[in-house]
Amino acid sequence: MCDVLGVLEKEADLCSELLNREQNRSENQPLTSGQCAGVWDNMTCWPPSAVGQTVSVPCPEFLQIFTGNKGVIYRNCTHEGWSAIFPTVDVACGYEVNDTSSEASNSFYMKLKILYSVGYGASLGTLTAALVILATFRRLHCTRNYIHMHLFVSFILRAVSVFVRDGVLYSVEDINHCSSYSAGCKYGMILFQYCIMANYSWLLVEGLYLHTLLTISFFSEQKYFGGYIALGWGLPLVFVVAWSICRHLYEDKRCWDINSNASIWWIIRGPVIISIFINFIFFIRILRIVIKKLRSSEVWGTEFAHYKRLARSTLLLIPLFGIHYILFAFFPEDVSSDLLEIRLSFELALGSFQGFVVAVLYCFLNGEVQFEIQRKWRPWHLRKQIWFHQQKSSSSNSGETVLTQVMQVTKSSPKEQRKMTAQRSSLF
């Protein structure tokens, strides 16, 4: 709707300029009864015309956005003024109002928004917990887990930026917000684009690190860690800054959420596709190494265990590398609505839950993490049990002492009982 209103405003301004120029030309020649004045009818601009003339103009541009039909409509200039448009706009321009289709489309996008909101919410919670666990236990501090932690942070920022973007773009329900976008809205979109690119960059770092670890026998992990930081956080900043400058200079429209200029959009999309493609190459090469090592190993007793191990290794790498993105990486932007819905469902549904899957596989199901948690849990649980038994024992000992004294009194002889009574009386 905002795009339609923008097109209508642009067409209205052009029509106003055209009619003003025509009016300036004929200042000394006022309109006579044999001429129809130029008019903007809220859809199309009709220039001044003589009586008896039939004027043809293309279909309104905003309708071409929906239909792609470049039809023609006509009006006659008569003594009574402009005639009605013929043929009608819906016939000439191929635009038919279909409420059922519109409602179905709105319902689909609302369900999709709920789905990816749940996915990003689940990812945000599990990733935060995983990050706290890896940061808390010192024995888990190593280059591999440091890279995992940065990847978790990038997923967290991605989820937060999605919620911020949705809050900025969809907080106002009426269409009057189309002209009320502020600088803060554009800053929010810049943050969103940076978080998305940083997430893809750290997926690339994961692939690069694992590939280097398997292909190079000896290399200094600490030496290359600074390069990983620059690649993960620094390189996306360069492209986002370049995109922001170009967007401000050449396509400063709305909240920078619609990418009409393909050349500017490729400043963001190009590096993302390249990173996905490189990670896919790393995935294939690592898969070949894994297959080679499994074939040469004599540990596995049966073929079933062999292929089970291979399948598990492959499935574990897919969410870490983001290999599922390769399916639609080179998908064209201009596609039919059905294909677009399939693409959005795939990308948003899997992409929103990717952080959740990564946190579960590489933290909660990690053997080292489970061992450290159990190592810290056992002493705490043991101290709790000891304290509980001590409390129980002290209570039991107190009860036993009183019971023992009573039993001693009841079992003593009458002479001893009188003696004990006399001793107690002397105390008061």
Tab-separated table of C-alpha atoms in Angstrom:
chain	number	residue	atom	x	y	z
A	1	MET	CA	0.000	0.000	0.000
A	2	CYS	CA	2.843	2.395	0.759
A	3	ASP	CA	4.336	1.669	-2.671
A	4	VAL	CA	0.985	2.430	-4.314
A	5	LEU	CA	0.635	5.695	-2.418
A	6	GLY	CA	4.179	6.658	-3.342
A	7	VAL	CA	3.496	6.046	-7.033
A	8	LEU	CA	0.239	8.006	-6.862
A	9	GLU	CA	1.954	10.961	-5.178
A	10	LYS	CA	4.694	10.939	-7.811
A	11	GLU	CA	2.181	10.804	-10.673
A	12	ALA	CA	0.098	13.593	-9.104
A	13	ASP	CA	3.176	15.845	-8.858
A	14	LEU	CA	4.121	15.189	-12.487
A	15	CYS	CA	0.577	15.914	-13.591
A	16	SER	CA	0.523	19.145	-11.606
A	17	GLU	CA	3.765	20.270	-13.276
A	18	LEU	CA	2.376	19.410	-16.722
A	19	LEU	CA	-0.879	21.290	-16.161
A	20	ASN	CA	0.983	24.319	-14.785
A	21	ARG	CA	3.176	24.459	-17.883
A	22	GLU	CA	0.113	24.246	-20.116
A	23	GLN	CA	-1.560	26.999	-18.125
A	24	ASN	CA	1.488	29.250	-18.419
A	25	ARG	CA	1.534	28.788	-22.156
A	26	SER	CA	-2.098	29.818	-22.527
A	27	GLU	CA	-2.223	32.657	-20.000
A	28	ASN	CA	-3.236	35.090	-22.713
A	29	GLN	CA	-5.599	32.559	-24.259
A	30	PRO	CA	-8.230	31.584	-21.690
A	31	LEU	CA	-10.168	28.423	-22.166
A	32	THR	CA	-13.190	28.640	-24.417
A	33	SER	CA	-16.272	26.550	-24.559
A	34	GLY	CA	-14.605	24.431	-27.232
A	35	GLN	CA	-11.883	23.062	-24.944
A	36	CYS	CA	-11.714	20.686	-21.958
A	37	ALA	CA	-9.396	21.693	-19.112
A	38	GLY	CA	-6.626	19.358	-18.028
A	39	VAL	CA	-7.460	17.346	-14.915
A	40	TRP	CA	-5.987	14.815	-12.466
A	41	ASP	CA	-8.689	12.292	-11.559
A	42	ASN	CA	-6.701	10.703	-8.708
A	43	MET	CA	-5.498	7.945	-11.048
A	44	THR	CA	-4.561	9.431	-14.436
A	45	CYS	CA	-3.530	12.780	-15.834
A	46	TRP	CA	-5.690	14.071	-18.718
A	47	PRO	CA	-4.152	16.986	-20.671
A	48	PRO	CA	-6.171	19.932	-22.034
A	49	SER	CA	-7.974	18.860	-25.215
A	50	ALA	CA	-10.264	20.297	-27.871
A	51	VAL	CA	-13.930	19.328	-28.155
A	52	GLY	CA	-14.401	16.239	-30.259
A	53	GLN	CA	-10.938	14.894	-29.503
A	54	THR	CA	-10.469	11.381	-28.090
A	55	VAL	CA	-7.546	11.227	-25.652
A	56	SER	CA	-5.733	7.977	-24.881
A	57	VAL	CA	-3.415	7.413	-21.909
A	58	PRO	CA	-1.720	4.297	-20.477
A	59	CYS	CA	-3.232	2.456	-17.559
A	60	PRO	CA	-2.380	4.003	-14.185
A	61	GLU	CA	1.137	3.080	-13.119
A	62	PHE	CA	0.083	1.836	-9.688
A	63	LEU	CA	-2.182	-0.761	-11.358
A	64	GLN	CA	0.731	-1.943	-13.470
A	65	ILE	CA	2.493	-2.818	-10.220
A	66	PHE	CA	-0.201	-5.415	-9.531
A	67	THR	CA	-1.045	-6.615	-13.048
A	68	GLY	CA	1.942	-5.797	-15.264
A	69	ASN	CA	-0.632	-4.983	-17.973
A	70	LYS	CA	0.246	-1.880	-20.013
A	71	GLY	CA	-3.227	-1.306	-21.401
A	72	VAL	CA	-4.779	1.927	-22.679
A	73	ILE	CA	-7.871	3.844	-21.533
A	74	TYR	CA	-9.763	6.614	-23.379
A	75	ARG	CA	-11.911	9.676	-22.724
A	76	ASN	CA	-13.779	11.981	-25.126
A	77	CYS	CA	-13.784	15.759	-24.834
A	78	THR	CA	-17.381	16.902	-25.388
A	79	HIS	CA	-19.251	20.178	-25.057
A	80	GLU	CA	-20.431	19.002	-21.629
A	81	GLY	CA	-16.848	18.190	-20.572
A	82	TRP	CA	-14.954	14.946	-20.206
A	83	SER	CA	-16.824	11.732	-20.867
A	84	ALA	CA	-16.552	8.598	-18.753
A	85	ILE	CA	-13.484	6.387	-19.164
A	86	PHE	CA	-13.824	3.609	-21.723
A	87	PRO	CA	-13.252	0.759	-21.621
A	88	THR	CA	-13.485	0.558	-17.855
A	89	VAL	CA	-10.230	0.436	-15.911
A	90	ASP	CA	-10.720	-3.140	-14.745
A	91	VAL	CA	-11.261	-4.345	-18.313
A	92	ALA	CA	-8.526	-2.303	-19.999
A	93	CYS	CA	-5.883	-2.787	-17.303
A	94	GLY	CA	-6.773	-6.333	-16.267
A	95	TYR	CA	-7.248	-5.486	-12.614
A	96	GLU	CA	-9.878	-7.443	-10.752
A	97	VAL	CA	-10.504	-7.079	-7.052
A	98	ASN	CA	-10.353	-10.507	-5.454
A	99	ASP	CA	-11.072	-10.247	-1.760
A	100	THR	CA	-10.697	-13.992	-1.214
A	101	SER	CA	-7.192	-14.026	-2.674
A	102	SER	CA	-6.199	-10.951	-0.670
A	103	GLU	CA	-7.485	-12.441	2.577
A	104	ALA	CA	-5.676	-15.718	1.900
A	105	SER	CA	-2.435	-13.853	1.218
A	106	ASN	CA	-2.761	-11.786	4.389
A	107	SER	CA	-3.515	-14.920	6.388
A	108	PHE	CA	-0.425	-16.649	4.992
A	109	TYR	CA	1.884	-13.779	5.889
A	110	MET	CA	0.417	-13.468	9.379
A	111	LYS	CA	0.958	-17.184	10.019
A	112	LEU	CA	4.468	-16.909	8.619
A	113	LYS	CA	5.208	-13.962	10.928
A	114	ILE	CA	3.973	-15.942	13.935
A	115	LEU	CA	6.094	-18.921	12.890
A	116	TYR	CA	9.361	-17.063	12.527
A	117	SER	CA	8.648	-15.043	15.696
A	118	VAL	CA	8.355	-18.304	17.625
A	119	GLY	CA	11.521	-19.585	15.952
A	120	TYR	CA	13.580	-16.505	16.750
A	121	GLY	CA	12.177	-16.446	20.292
A	122	ALA	CA	13.211	-20.062	20.895
A	123	SER	CA	16.619	-19.385	19.349
A	124	LEU	CA	17.115	-16.296	21.492
A	125	GLY	CA	16.413	-18.174	24.720
A	126	THR	CA	18.539	-21.249	24.007
A	127	LEU	CA	21.430	-19.252	22.541
A	128	THR	CA	21.558	-16.988	25.584
A	129	ALA	CA	21.669	-19.991	27.901
A	130	ALA	CA	24.347	-21.672	25.753
A	131	LEU	CA	26.450	-18.494	25.711
A	132	VAL	CA	26.292	-18.225	29.504
A	133	ILE	CA	27.351	-21.871	29.881
A	134	LEU	CA	30.347	-21.559	27.556
A	135	ALA	CA	31.428	-18.303	29.185
A	136	THR	CA	31.054	-19.626	32.756
A	137	PHE	CA	33.142	-22.810	32.630
A	138	ARG	CA	36.820	-21.994	32.208
A	139	ARG	CA	37.725	-25.476	31.028
A	140	LEU	CA	35.554	-24.872	27.951
A	141	HIS	CA	37.549	-21.785	26.967
A	142	CYS	CA	39.353	-22.637	23.732
A	143	THR	CA	39.517	-21.251	20.195
A	144	ARG	CA	36.793	-23.580	18.906
A	145	ASN	CA	34.355	-22.586	21.649
A	146	TYR	CA	35.309	-18.921	21.331
A	147	ILE	CA	34.226	-19.099	17.683
A	148	HIS	CA	31.025	-20.864	18.747
A	149	MET	CA	30.372	-18.076	21.259
A	150	HIS	CA	30.778	-15.387	18.598
A	151	LEU	CA	28.429	-17.356	16.341
A	152	PHE	CA	25.891	-17.534	19.178
A	153	VAL	CA	26.155	-13.764	19.663
A	154	SER	CA	25.578	-13.199	15.937
A	155	PHE	CA	22.448	-15.380	16.061
A	156	ILE	CA	21.239	-13.474	19.146
A	157	LEU	CA	21.774	-10.128	17.410
A	158	ARG	CA	19.986	-11.445	14.339
A	159	ALA	CA	16.930	-12.433	16.386
A	160	VAL	CA	16.889	-9.129	18.258
A	161	SER	CA	17.239	-7.138	15.025
A	162	VAL	CA	14.278	-9.011	13.495
A	163	PHE	CA	12.073	-8.090	16.446
A	164	VAL	CA	13.282	-4.477	16.290
A	165	ARG	CA	12.579	-4.323	12.557
A	166	ASP	CA	9.084	-5.742	12.976
A	167	GLY	CA	8.393	-3.337	15.806
A	168	VAL	CA	9.475	-0.382	13.682
A	169	LEU	CA	7.721	-1.375	10.454
A	170	TYR	CA	4.485	-2.869	11.762
A	171	SER	CA	3.796	-0.866	14.918
A	172	VAL	CA	1.479	1.556	13.093
A	173	GLU	CA	-1.577	-0.033	11.514
A	174	ASP	CA	-2.927	2.803	9.364
A	175	ILE	CA	-1.401	3.710	6.020
A	176	ASN	CA	-0.658	7.276	7.072
A	177	HIS	CA	2.626	6.024	8.495
A	178	CYS	CA	4.022	5.712	4.966
A	179	SER	CA	5.233	9.300	5.035
A	180	SER	CA	6.276	9.339	8.696
A	181	TYR	CA	9.451	7.253	8.611
A	182	SER	CA	12.190	8.875	10.688
A	183	ALA	CA	15.955	8.580	10.731
A	184	GLY	CA	15.644	6.117	13.622
A	185	CYS	CA	13.674	3.772	11.366
A	186	LYS	CA	16.507	3.792	8.817
A	187	TYR	CA	19.087	3.233	11.543
A	188	GLY	CA	17.063	0.217	12.615
A	189	MET	CA	17.231	-1.183	9.080
A	190	ILE	CA	20.998	-0.553	8.991
A	191	LEU	CA	21.355	-2.510	12.243
A	192	PHE	CA	19.185	-5.282	10.815
A	193	GLN	CA	21.295	-5.598	7.658
A	194	TYR	CA	24.522	-5.593	9.688
A	195	CYS	CA	23.305	-8.341	12.035
A	196	ILE	CA	22.218	-10.493	9.085
A	197	MET	CA	25.575	-10.083	7.334
A	198	ALA	CA	27.505	-10.694	10.576
A	199	ASN	CA	25.594	-13.936	11.097
A	200	TYR	CA	26.499	-15.171	7.610
A	201	SER	CA	30.104	-14.080	8.193
A	202	TRP	CA	30.416	-16.117	11.381
A	203	LEU	CA	28.912	-19.133	9.638
A	204	LEU	CA	31.724	-18.658	7.116
A	205	VAL	CA	34.268	-18.410	9.954
A	206	GLU	CA	33.009	-21.725	11.368
A	207	GLY	CA	33.470	-23.374	8.001
A	208	LEU	CA	36.887	-21.811	7.468
A	209	TYR	CA	38.118	-22.826	10.933
A	210	LEU	CA	36.985	-26.435	10.641
A	211	HIS	CA	38.347	-26.740	7.107
A	212	THR	CA	41.704	-25.321	8.229
A	213	LEU	CA	41.762	-27.643	11.227
A	214	LEU	CA	41.286	-30.717	9.024
A	215	THR	CA	43.543	-29.755	6.134
A	216	ILE	CA	46.513	-28.131	7.920
A	217	SER	CA	48.421	-30.283	10.375
A	218	PHE	CA	49.937	-27.519	12.484
A	219	PHE	CA	48.712	-23.947	12.690
A	220	SER	CA	48.483	-21.361	15.448
A	221	GLU	CA	44.850	-20.962	16.420
A	222	GLN	CA	45.580	-17.855	18.500
A	223	LYS	CA	47.430	-16.267	15.600
A	224	TYR	CA	44.460	-16.605	13.249
A	225	PHE	CA	41.817	-15.728	15.830
A	226	GLY	CA	42.246	-11.985	15.257
A	227	GLY	CA	41.630	-12.570	11.559
A	228	TYR	CA	38.464	-14.476	12.392
A	229	ILE	CA	37.237	-11.508	14.463
A	230	ALA	CA	37.938	-9.116	11.575
A	231	LEU	CA	36.171	-11.383	9.099
A	232	GLY	CA	33.171	-11.995	11.357
A	233	TRP	CA	32.505	-8.467	12.639
A	234	GLY	CA	34.614	-6.096	10.550
A	235	LEU	CA	33.960	-7.142	6.952
A	236	PRO	CA	30.135	-6.896	7.200
A	237	LEU	CA	30.530	-3.359	8.534
A	238	VAL	CA	32.334	-2.304	5.340
A	239	PHE	CA	29.528	-3.516	3.066
A	240	VAL	CA	26.741	-2.162	5.278
A	241	VAL	CA	28.342	1.291	5.387
A	242	ALA	CA	28.720	1.268	1.580
A	243	TRP	CA	25.090	0.165	1.186
A	244	SER	CA	23.875	2.879	3.569
A	245	ILE	CA	25.724	5.626	1.693
A	246	CYS	CA	24.413	4.471	-1.695
A	247	ARG	CA	20.923	4.083	-0.293
A	248	HIS	CA	20.971	7.596	1.119
A	249	LEU	CA	22.262	9.115	-2.111
A	250	TYR	CA	20.328	7.176	-4.741
A	251	GLU	CA	17.345	5.409	-3.132
A	252	ASP	CA	16.300	7.306	-0.031
A	253	LYS	CA	12.755	5.948	0.068
A	254	ARG	CA	10.548	4.942	2.981
A	255	CYS	CA	12.385	2.970	5.675
A	256	TRP	CA	14.915	1.389	3.281
A	257	ASP	CA	12.964	-1.857	3.572
A	258	ILE	CA	12.051	-2.150	-0.140
A	259	ASN	CA	14.964	-2.834	-2.495
A	260	SER	CA	13.854	-1.485	-5.854
A	261	ASN	CA	17.343	-0.673	-7.148
A	262	ALA	CA	18.982	-4.051	-7.823
A	263	SER	CA	22.503	-2.629	-8.149
A	264	ILE	CA	22.371	-1.137	-4.636
A	265	TRP	CA	20.802	-4.269	-3.171
A	266	TRP	CA	23.640	-6.405	-4.556
A	267	ILE	CA	26.051	-4.568	-2.229
A	268	ILE	CA	24.381	-6.613	0.529
A	269	ARG	CA	23.196	-9.648	-1.374
A	270	GLY	CA	26.422	-10.279	-3.296
A	271	PRO	CA	28.718	-10.893	-0.277
A	272	VAL	CA	26.037	-13.024	1.392
A	273	ILE	CA	25.719	-15.288	-1.661
A	274	ILE	CA	29.514	-15.534	-1.970
A	275	SER	CA	29.822	-16.558	1.706
A	276	ILE	CA	27.101	-19.202	1.255
A	277	PHE	CA	28.843	-20.562	-1.834
A	278	ILE	CA	32.266	-20.690	-0.113
A	279	ASN	CA	30.766	-22.446	2.896
A	280	PHE	CA	29.163	-24.966	0.553
A	281	ILE	CA	32.607	-25.691	-0.939
A	282	PHE	CA	34.022	-26.122	2.583
A	283	PHE	CA	31.145	-28.478	3.381
A	284	ILE	CA	31.853	-30.674	0.336
A	285	ARG	CA	35.587	-30.790	1.054
A	286	ILE	CA	35.067	-31.602	4.741
A	287	LEU	CA	32.530	-34.257	3.792
A	288	ARG	CA	35.102	-35.874	1.498
A	289	ILE	CA	37.651	-35.851	4.322
A	290	VAL	CA	35.148	-37.414	6.730
A	291	ILE	CA	34.247	-40.139	4.215
A	292	LYS	CA	37.926	-40.855	3.571
A	293	LYS	CA	38.694	-41.162	7.277
A	294	LEU	CA	35.680	-43.368	7.932
A	295	ARG	CA	36.623	-45.693	5.078
A	296	SER	CA	40.192	-46.012	6.282
A	297	SER	CA	39.152	-46.578	9.903
A	298	GLU	CA	38.852	-50.114	11.257
A	299	VAL	CA	36.972	-49.107	14.373
A	300	TRP	CA	33.484	-49.587	12.996
A	301	GLY	CA	32.352	-53.165	13.016
A	302	THR	CA	29.455	-53.036	10.569
A	303	GLU	CA	28.471	-51.066	7.494
A	304	PHE	CA	25.379	-49.830	9.295
A	305	ALA	CA	27.421	-48.211	12.063
A	306	HIS	CA	29.739	-46.774	9.413
A	307	TYR	CA	26.987	-45.023	7.476
A	308	LYS	CA	25.175	-44.042	10.669
A	309	ARG	CA	28.294	-42.232	11.838
A	310	LEU	CA	28.682	-40.574	8.444
A	311	ALA	CA	25.054	-39.422	8.328
A	312	ARG	CA	25.286	-37.972	11.828
A	313	SER	CA	28.495	-36.113	11.015
A	314	THR	CA	26.924	-34.675	7.865
A	315	LEU	CA	23.718	-33.585	9.587
A	316	LEU	CA	25.680	-31.888	12.366
A	317	LEU	CA	27.564	-29.768	9.826
A	318	ILE	CA	24.476	-28.521	7.951
A	319	PRO	CA	23.157	-26.096	10.618
A	320	LEU	CA	26.689	-25.008	11.574
A	321	PHE	CA	27.546	-24.057	7.990
A	322	GLY	CA	24.066	-22.908	6.953
A	323	ILE	CA	24.164	-25.211	3.929
A	324	HIS	CA	20.382	-25.110	3.514
A	325	TYR	CA	20.727	-21.518	2.278
A	326	ILE	CA	22.330	-22.780	-0.946
A	327	LEU	CA	18.931	-24.046	-2.164
A	328	PHE	CA	17.608	-20.519	-2.717
A	329	ALA	CA	20.842	-18.518	-2.829
A	330	PHE	CA	20.663	-18.000	-6.599
A	331	PHE	CA	16.883	-17.866	-6.742
A	332	PRO	CA	15.656	-14.911	-8.884
A	333	GLU	CA	13.978	-12.016	-7.120
A	334	ASP	CA	11.054	-11.663	-9.545
A	335	VAL	CA	9.035	-14.883	-9.247
A	336	SER	CA	5.380	-15.819	-9.037
A	337	SER	CA	3.535	-15.468	-5.752
A	338	ASP	CA	3.385	-19.252	-5.217
A	339	LEU	CA	7.156	-19.666	-5.592
A	340	LEU	CA	7.725	-16.610	-3.423
A	341	GLU	CA	5.604	-18.111	-0.641
A	342	ILE	CA	7.559	-21.373	-0.855
A	343	ARG	CA	10.851	-19.514	-0.676
A	344	LEU	CA	9.771	-17.335	2.253
A	345	SER	CA	8.380	-20.329	4.157
A	346	PHE	CA	11.615	-22.242	3.695
A	347	GLU	CA	14.017	-19.408	4.482
A	348	LEU	CA	12.153	-17.854	7.404
A	349	ALA	CA	11.022	-21.087	9.038
A	350	LEU	CA	14.404	-22.849	8.894
A	351	GLY	CA	16.406	-19.669	9.345
A	352	SER	CA	14.552	-18.655	12.509
A	353	PHE	CA	15.071	-22.068	14.173
A	354	GLN	CA	18.691	-22.414	13.012
A	355	GLY	CA	20.040	-20.700	16.131
A	356	PHE	CA	18.019	-23.044	18.332
A	357	VAL	CA	19.401	-26.105	16.526
A	358	VAL	CA	22.989	-24.800	16.668
A	359	ALA	CA	22.729	-24.103	20.420
A	360	VAL	CA	21.324	-27.562	21.139
A	361	LEU	CA	23.821	-29.487	18.983
A	362	TYR	CA	26.979	-27.579	19.830
A	363	CYS	CA	26.338	-26.796	23.497
A	364	PHE	CA	23.633	-28.793	25.249
A	365	LEU	CA	24.427	-32.090	23.460
A	366	ASN	CA	28.185	-31.490	23.485
A	367	GLY	CA	30.005	-34.137	25.527
A	368	GLU	CA	32.524	-31.675	26.978
A	369	VAL	CA	29.780	-29.314	28.105
A	370	GLN	CA	27.772	-32.132	29.668
A	371	PHE	CA	30.876	-33.392	31.506
A	372	GLU	CA	31.630	-29.927	32.921
A	373	ILE	CA	28.036	-29.439	34.045
A	374	GLN	CA	28.049	-32.856	35.737
A	375	ARG	CA	31.447	-32.115	37.307
A	376	LYS	CA	30.086	-28.923	38.862
A	377	TRP	CA	26.745	-30.475	39.723
A	378	ARG	CA	28.057	-33.476	41.631
A	379	PRO	CA	29.945	-31.562	44.402
A	380	TRP	CA	27.039	-29.172	44.847
A	381	HIS	CA	24.564	-32.048	44.964
A	382	LEU	CA	26.847	-33.944	47.362
A	383	ARG	CA	27.160	-30.951	49.696
A	384	LYS	CA	23.403	-30.586	49.660
A	385	GLN	CA	22.937	-34.257	50.567
A	386	ILE	CA	25.544	-34.030	53.344
A	387	TRP	CA	23.850	-30.929	54.787
A	388	PHE	CA	20.482	-32.677	54.638
A	389	HIS	CA	21.830	-35.769	56.413
A	390	GLN	CA	23.528	-33.609	59.043
A	391	GLN	CA	20.282	-31.799	59.770
A	392	LYS	CA	18.475	-35.097	59.953
A	393	SER	CA	21.167	-36.607	62.147
A	394	SER	CA	21.192	-33.653	64.576
A	395	SER	CA	17.423	-33.869	64.913
A	396	SER	CA	17.621	-37.626	65.469
A	397	ASN	CA	20.447	-37.270	68.031
A	398	SER	CA	18.453	-34.695	70.010
A	399	GLY	CA	15.468	-36.997	70.071
A	400	GLU	CA	17.602	-39.975	71.009
A	401	THR	CA	19.198	-38.065	73.952
A	402	VAL	CA	15.847	-37.184	75.475
A	403	LEU	CA	14.534	-40.688	74.874
A	404	THR	CA	17.644	-42.202	76.473
A	405	GLN	CA	17.263	-40.100	79.624
A	406	VAL	CA	13.619	-41.099	79.934
A	407	MET	CA	14.485	-44.742	79.456
A	408	GLN	CA	17.223	-44.487	82.076
A	409	VAL	CA	14.793	-43.009	84.582
A	410	THR	CA	12.137	-45.625	83.928
A	411	LYS	CA	14.649	-48.488	84.153
A	412	SER	CA	16.381	-47.285	87.336
A	413	SER	CA	15.503	-48.742	90.733
A	414	PRO	CA	13.037	-46.990	93.108
A	415	LYS	CA	15.948	-46.060	95.381
A	416	GLU	CA	17.857	-44.479	92.503
A	417	GLN	CA	14.715	-42.690	91.314
A	418	ARG	CA	14.210	-41.133	94.780
A	419	LYS	CA	17.853	-40.102	94.825
A	420	MET	CA	17.616	-38.452	91.404
A	421	THR	CA	14.407	-36.675	92.429
A	422	ALA	CA	16.077	-35.357	95.599
A	423	GLN	CA	19.028	-34.082	93.557
A	424	ARG	CA	16.742	-32.246	91.164
A	425	SER	CA	14.748	-30.726	94.035
A	426	SER	CA	17.888	-29.373	95.597
A	427	LEU	CA	18.594	-27.431	92.411
A	428	PHE	CA	15.445	-25.224	92.751
